[in-house]
CSV table of C-alpha atoms in Angstrom, one decimal:
chain,number,residue,atom,x,y,z
A,129,UNK,CA,-35.0,20.1,-29.4
A,130,UNK,CA,-31.7,19.5,-27.7
A,131,UNK,CA,-28.5,18.7,-29.6
A,132,UNK,CA,-27.0,15.6,-28.2
A,133,UNK,CA,-26.9,16.1,-24.4
A,134,UNK,CA,-26.7,19.9,-24.7
A,135,UNK,CA,-29.9,21.9,-24.3
A,136,UNK,CA,-30.8,24.4,-27.0
A,137,UNK,CA,-30.4,28.0,-25.8
A,138,UNK,CA,-32.8,30.6,-27.2
A,139,UNK,CA,-31.6,34.1,-26.8
A,140,UNK,CA,-33.7,37.2,-26.0
A,141,UNK,CA,-33.3,38.7,-29.5
A,142,UNK,CA,-34.7,35.5,-31.0
A,143,UNK,CA,-37.6,35.6,-28.6
A,144,UNK,CA,-38.4,39.2,-29.4
A,145,UNK,CA,-38.3,38.6,-33.1
A,146,UNK,CA,-40.8,35.8,-32.8
A,147,UNK,CA,-43.0,37.6,-30.3
A,148,UNK,CA,-43.2,40.8,-32.4
A,149,UNK,CA,-45.3,39.0,-35.0
A,150,UNK,CA,-49.1,39.8,-34.9
A,151,UNK,CA,-49.9,36.1,-35.5
A,152,UNK,CA,-47.9,35.2,-32.4
A,153,UNK,CA,-50.0,37.4,-30.3
A,154,UNK,CA,-53.2,35.8,-31.6
A,155,UNK,CA,-51.8,32.4,-31.1
A,156,UNK,CA,-50.7,33.2,-27.6
A,157,UNK,CA,-54.1,34.4,-26.5
A,158,UNK,CA,-55.7,31.3,-28.0
A,159,UNK,CA,-53.1,29.1,-26.4
A,160,UNK,CA,-53.9,30.5,-23.0
A,161,UNK,CA,-57.6,30.0,-23.6
A,162,UNK,CA,-56.9,26.4,-24.5
A,163,UNK,CA,-54.8,26.0,-21.4
A,164,UNK,CA,-57.7,27.0,-19.1
A,165,UNK,CA,-60.0,24.5,-20.9
A,166,UNK,CA,-57.3,21.8,-20.4
A,167,UNK,CA,-57.0,22.7,-16.7
A,168,UNK,CA,-60.7,22.5,-16.2
A,169,UNK,CA,-60.8,19.1,-18.0
A,170,UNK,CA,-58.0,17.8,-15.8
A,171,UNK,CA,-55.4,17.8,-18.6
A,172,UNK,CA,-53.1,20.5,-17.3
A,173,UNK,CA,-51.1,20.2,-14.0
A,174,UNK,CA,-49.2,22.8,-12.0
A,175,UNK,CA,-47.4,22.8,-8.7
A,176,UNK,CA,-47.8,25.4,-6.0
A,177,UNK,CA,-45.9,28.6,-6.7
A,178,UNK,CA,-42.6,29.0,-4.9
A,179,UNK,CA,-41.9,32.6,-3.8
A,180,UNK,CA,-38.6,33.9,-2.5
A,181,UNK,CA,-38.0,37.4,-1.2
A,182,UNK,CA,-40.4,39.9,0.2
A,183,UNK,CA,-43.3,39.7,0.5
A,184,UNK,CA,-44.1,37.2,2.1
A,185,UNK,CA,-40.5,36.2,3.1
A,186,UNK,CA,-37.7,38.3,4.4
A,187,UNK,CA,-36.1,40.6,1.8
A,188,UNK,CA,-33.0,39.6,-0.1
A,189,UNK,CA,-31.4,42.8,0.9
A,190,UNK,CA,-31.9,44.6,4.2
A,191,UNK,CA,-32.2,48.4,4.6
A,192,UNK,CA,-34.1,49.1,1.3
A,193,UNK,CA,-37.1,51.3,1.7
A,194,UNK,CA,-40.4,50.0,0.1
A,195,UNK,CA,-38.6,46.7,-0.7
A,196,UNK,CA,-40.8,44.4,-2.8
A,197,UNK,CA,-38.3,42.3,-4.7
A,198,UNK,CA,-39.1,38.7,-5.1
A,199,UNK,CA,-38.4,35.6,-7.3
A,200,UNK,CA,-41.2,33.3,-8.3
A,201,UNK,CA,-40.8,29.7,-9.5
A,202,UNK,CA,-43.7,28.3,-11.5
A,203,UNK,CA,-44.1,25.0,-13.3
A,204,UNK,CA,-46.6,23.0,-15.3
A,205,UNK,CA,-47.3,20.5,-18.0
A,206,UNK,CA,-50.0,19.2,-20.2
A,207,UNK,CA,-51.0,15.5,-20.2
A,208,UNK,CA,-49.4,13.6,-23.1
A,209,UNK,CA,-47.2,16.6,-24.2
A,210,UNK,CA,-43.6,16.3,-25.1
A,211,UNK,CA,-42.4,18.8,-22.5
A,212,UNK,CA,-42.8,20.3,-19.1
A,213,UNK,CA,-41.7,23.8,-18.1
A,214,UNK,CA,-40.2,25.5,-15.1
A,215,UNK,CA,-40.1,29.3,-15.1
A,216,UNK,CA,-38.0,31.5,-12.8
A,217,UNK,CA,-39.0,35.2,-12.8
A,218,UNK,CA,-37.8,38.1,-10.6
A,219,UNK,CA,-39.1,41.6,-10.2
A,220,UNK,CA,-40.5,44.1,-7.8
A,221,UNK,CA,-38.8,47.2,-6.4
A,222,UNK,CA,-35.8,47.6,-6.6
A,223,UNK,CA,-35.2,44.5,-8.8
A,224,UNK,CA,-35.4,44.9,-12.6
A,225,UNK,CA,-37.7,42.3,-14.2
A,226,UNK,CA,-35.8,39.3,-15.3
A,227,UNK,CA,-36.1,35.5,-15.7
A,228,UNK,CA,-35.8,32.4,-17.9
A,229,UNK,CA,-37.7,29.3,-18.8
A,230,UNK,CA,-36.5,25.7,-18.6
A,231,UNK,CA,-38.0,23.2,-21.0
A,232,UNK,CA,-37.7,19.6,-20.0
A,233,UNK,CA,-38.6,16.4,-21.9
A,234,UNK,CA,-41.5,14.5,-20.3
A,235,UNK,CA,-40.0,11.3,-21.7
A,236,UNK,CA,-36.4,11.6,-20.4
A,237,UNK,CA,-36.6,14.3,-17.7
A,238,UNK,CA,-33.6,16.0,-19.4
A,239,UNK,CA,-33.3,19.7,-19.9
A,240,UNK,CA,-34.0,20.3,-23.6
A,241,UNK,CA,-34.0,24.1,-23.9
A,242,UNK,CA,-33.3,27.3,-22.0
A,243,UNK,CA,-35.3,30.4,-23.0
A,244,UNK,CA,-33.3,33.4,-21.9
A,245,UNK,CA,-36.3,35.7,-22.1
A,246,UNK,CA,-35.3,38.1,-19.3
A,247,UNK,CA,-38.9,38.2,-18.1
A,248,UNK,CA,-40.4,39.2,-21.5
A,249,UNK,CA,-42.4,36.0,-21.8
A,250,UNK,CA,-44.0,36.7,-18.4
A,251,UNK,CA,-44.9,40.2,-19.6
A,252,UNK,CA,-46.4,38.8,-22.7
A,253,UNK,CA,-48.3,36.1,-20.8
A,254,UNK,CA,-49.8,38.7,-18.4
A,255,UNK,CA,-50.8,41.0,-21.3
A,256,UNK,CA,-52.3,38.1,-23.3
A,257,UNK,CA,-54.5,37.2,-20.3
A,258,UNK,CA,-55.7,40.7,-20.2
A,259,UNK,CA,-56.7,40.5,-23.8
A,260,UNK,CA,-58.3,37.1,-23.3
A,261,UNK,CA,-60.4,38.6,-20.5
A,262,UNK,CA,-61.4,41.5,-22.7
A,263,UNK,CA,-62.4,39.1,-25.5
A,264,UNK,CA,-64.5,36.9,-23.2
A,265,UNK,CA,-66.0,39.3,-20.8
A,266,UNK,CA,-65.8,42.8,-22.3
A,267,UNK,CA,-68.4,44.4,-24.5
A,268,UNK,CA,-68.3,43.5,-28.2
A,269,UNK,CA,-68.0,47.1,-29.2
A,270,UNK,CA,-65.6,49.5,-27.3
A,271,UNK,CA,-65.5,53.3,-27.5
A,272,UNK,CA,-62.7,53.8,-25.0
A,273,UNK,CA,-60.2,51.8,-23.0
A,274,UNK,CA,-59.1,52.8,-19.6
A,275,UNK,CA,-55.5,52.2,-18.5
A,276,UNK,CA,-54.6,52.5,-14.9
A,277,UNK,CA,-50.8,52.6,-14.6
A,278,UNK,CA,-48.0,53.7,-16.8
A,279,UNK,CA,-45.3,51.1,-16.6
A,280,UNK,CA,-44.1,48.5,-19.1
A,281,UNK,CA,-47.1,46.2,-18.5
A,282,UNK,CA,-49.4,49.1,-19.6
A,283,UNK,CA,-47.6,49.1,-23.0
A,284,UNK,CA,-47.8,45.3,-23.4
A,285,UNK,CA,-51.5,45.3,-22.4
A,286,UNK,CA,-52.4,47.8,-25.2
A,287,UNK,CA,-50.3,46.0,-27.8
A,288,UNK,CA,-52.0,42.8,-27.0
A,289,UNK,CA,-55.5,44.3,-26.9
A,290,UNK,CA,-55.2,45.3,-30.5
A,291,UNK,CA,-55.5,41.6,-31.4
A,292,UNK,CA,-59.0,41.4,-29.9
A,293,UNK,CA,-60.6,44.9,-30.5
A,294,UNK,CA,-60.3,47.6,-33.1
A,295,UNK,CA,-60.7,50.3,-30.5
A,296,UNK,CA,-57.7,52.5,-30.3
A,297,UNK,CA,-59.0,55.3,-28.0
A,298,UNK,CA,-57.4,55.1,-24.6
A,299,UNK,CA,-57.6,57.2,-21.4
A,300,UNK,CA,-54.6,56.8,-19.1
A,301,UNK,CA,-54.2,57.6,-15.4
A,302,UNK,CA,-51.0,57.3,-13.5
A,303,UNK,CA,-49.7,58.6,-10.2
A,304,UNK,CA,-46.9,60.4,-12.0
A,305,UNK,CA,-48.3,62.8,-14.7
A,306,UNK,CA,-45.0,62.9,-16.6
A,307,UNK,CA,-44.9,59.1,-16.9
A,308,UNK,CA,-48.5,59.1,-18.0
A,309,UNK,CA,-47.8,61.6,-20.7
A,310,UNK,CA,-44.7,59.7,-21.8
A,311,UNK,CA,-46.9,56.6,-22.2
A,312,UNK,CA,-49.4,58.5,-24.2
A,313,UNK,CA,-46.7,60.0,-26.5
A,314,UNK,CA,-45.1,56.6,-27.1
A,315,UNK,CA,-48.4,54.7,-27.8
A,316,UNK,CA,-49.7,57.5,-30.0
A,317,UNK,CA,-46.7,57.0,-32.3
A,318,UNK,CA,-47.8,53.3,-32.6
A,319,UNK,CA,-51.3,54.4,-33.9
A,320,UNK,CA,-53.2,54.7,-30.6
A,321,UNK,CA,-55.3,57.8,-29.6
A,322,UNK,CA,-54.2,58.1,-26.0
A,323,UNK,CA,-55.0,61.0,-23.6
A,324,UNK,CA,-54.3,61.4,-19.9
A,325,UNK,CA,-56.7,62.0,-17.1
A,326,UNK,CA,-56.2,64.0,-13.8
A,327,UNK,CA,-58.3,61.6,-11.7
A,328,UNK,CA,-58.4,57.8,-11.7
A,329,UNK,CA,-62.2,57.7,-11.3
A,330,UNK,CA,-62.6,59.5,-14.6
A,331,UNK,CA,-62.0,56.2,-16.2
A,332,UNK,CA,-65.2,54.8,-14.6
A,333,UNK,CA,-67.1,57.5,-16.4
A,334,UNK,CA,-65.5,57.3,-19.8
A,335,UNK,CA,-64.4,53.7,-20.5
A,336,UNK,CA,-66.2,50.4,-21.1
A,337,UNK,CA,-63.2,48.4,-19.8
A,338,UNK,CA,-60.4,49.4,-17.5
A,339,UNK,CA,-57.0,47.6,-17.5
A,340,UNK,CA,-55.3,47.8,-14.1
A,341,UNK,CA,-51.5,47.7,-14.3
A,342,UNK,CA,-50.6,49.4,-11.0
A,343,UNK,CA,-48.8,47.8,-8.1
A,344,UNK,CA,-50.7,49.9,-5.6
A,345,UNK,CA,-51.6,48.2,-2.4
A,346,UNK,CA,-54.5,50.5,-1.6
A,347,UNK,CA,-57.7,51.3,-3.5
A,348,UNK,CA,-57.2,53.6,-6.5
A,349,UNK,CA,-60.6,53.4,-8.3
A,350,UNK,CA,-63.9,54.3,-6.7
A,351,UNK,CA,-62.7,56.8,-4.2
A,352,UNK,CA,-64.9,59.5,-5.6
A,353,UNK,CA,-68.7,59.4,-5.6
A,354,UNK,CA,-70.2,59.3,-9.1
A,355,UNK,CA,-73.7,58.9,-10.3
A,356,UNK,CA,-74.1,55.1,-10.6
A,357,UNK,CA,-76.4,55.5,-13.6
A,358,UNK,CA,-73.6,57.1,-15.5
A,359,UNK,CA,-71.0,54.5,-14.7
A,360,UNK,CA,-70.9,52.0,-17.5
């Protein structure tokens, strides 16, 4: 992968071009499934996550209200694979999402490649895990999908779900109605049938699966009393 002693550098635009392919999404979902199987069989290894910033440590910057910025360092490798990977990803208010991945040779320990993904691969990974969960544990036939949250991950989750279900009907709830409507407008242009709801618990009534993409630290769903027989 590397050229001589210099690691190959893969830029964000190259990553976006590859990741925009429908086949990539299907392959990513399956790769994550295979990874869980390998982990269960003792063929995948990962070190404890390192977390810098708050929480749980002191914030990088003092005096910011609702500060939640942090940087996470994650690593792992498969048995008898050419490479191991170290990922650095930052995010949380007020930090923008960012990051990169370092690919090392298992044979030499040298850095072979840098993926300057700016956090996009983390977004895709998270969304792909949502799609994998829907594929494994969700109903075979869906009439409606619930989306709790209106940020960038809500968009990635829907785009990844289209690889595992033909359902395109979505109900969205967000704390900010304008952001919820903006998400609906954007995704409707991509072929979805998205509507917004006034109350989060309406998703419990109307949707067979609910995707949660909120960073709320308190309960959002289940705060209203509904007839349990009607909740799917």
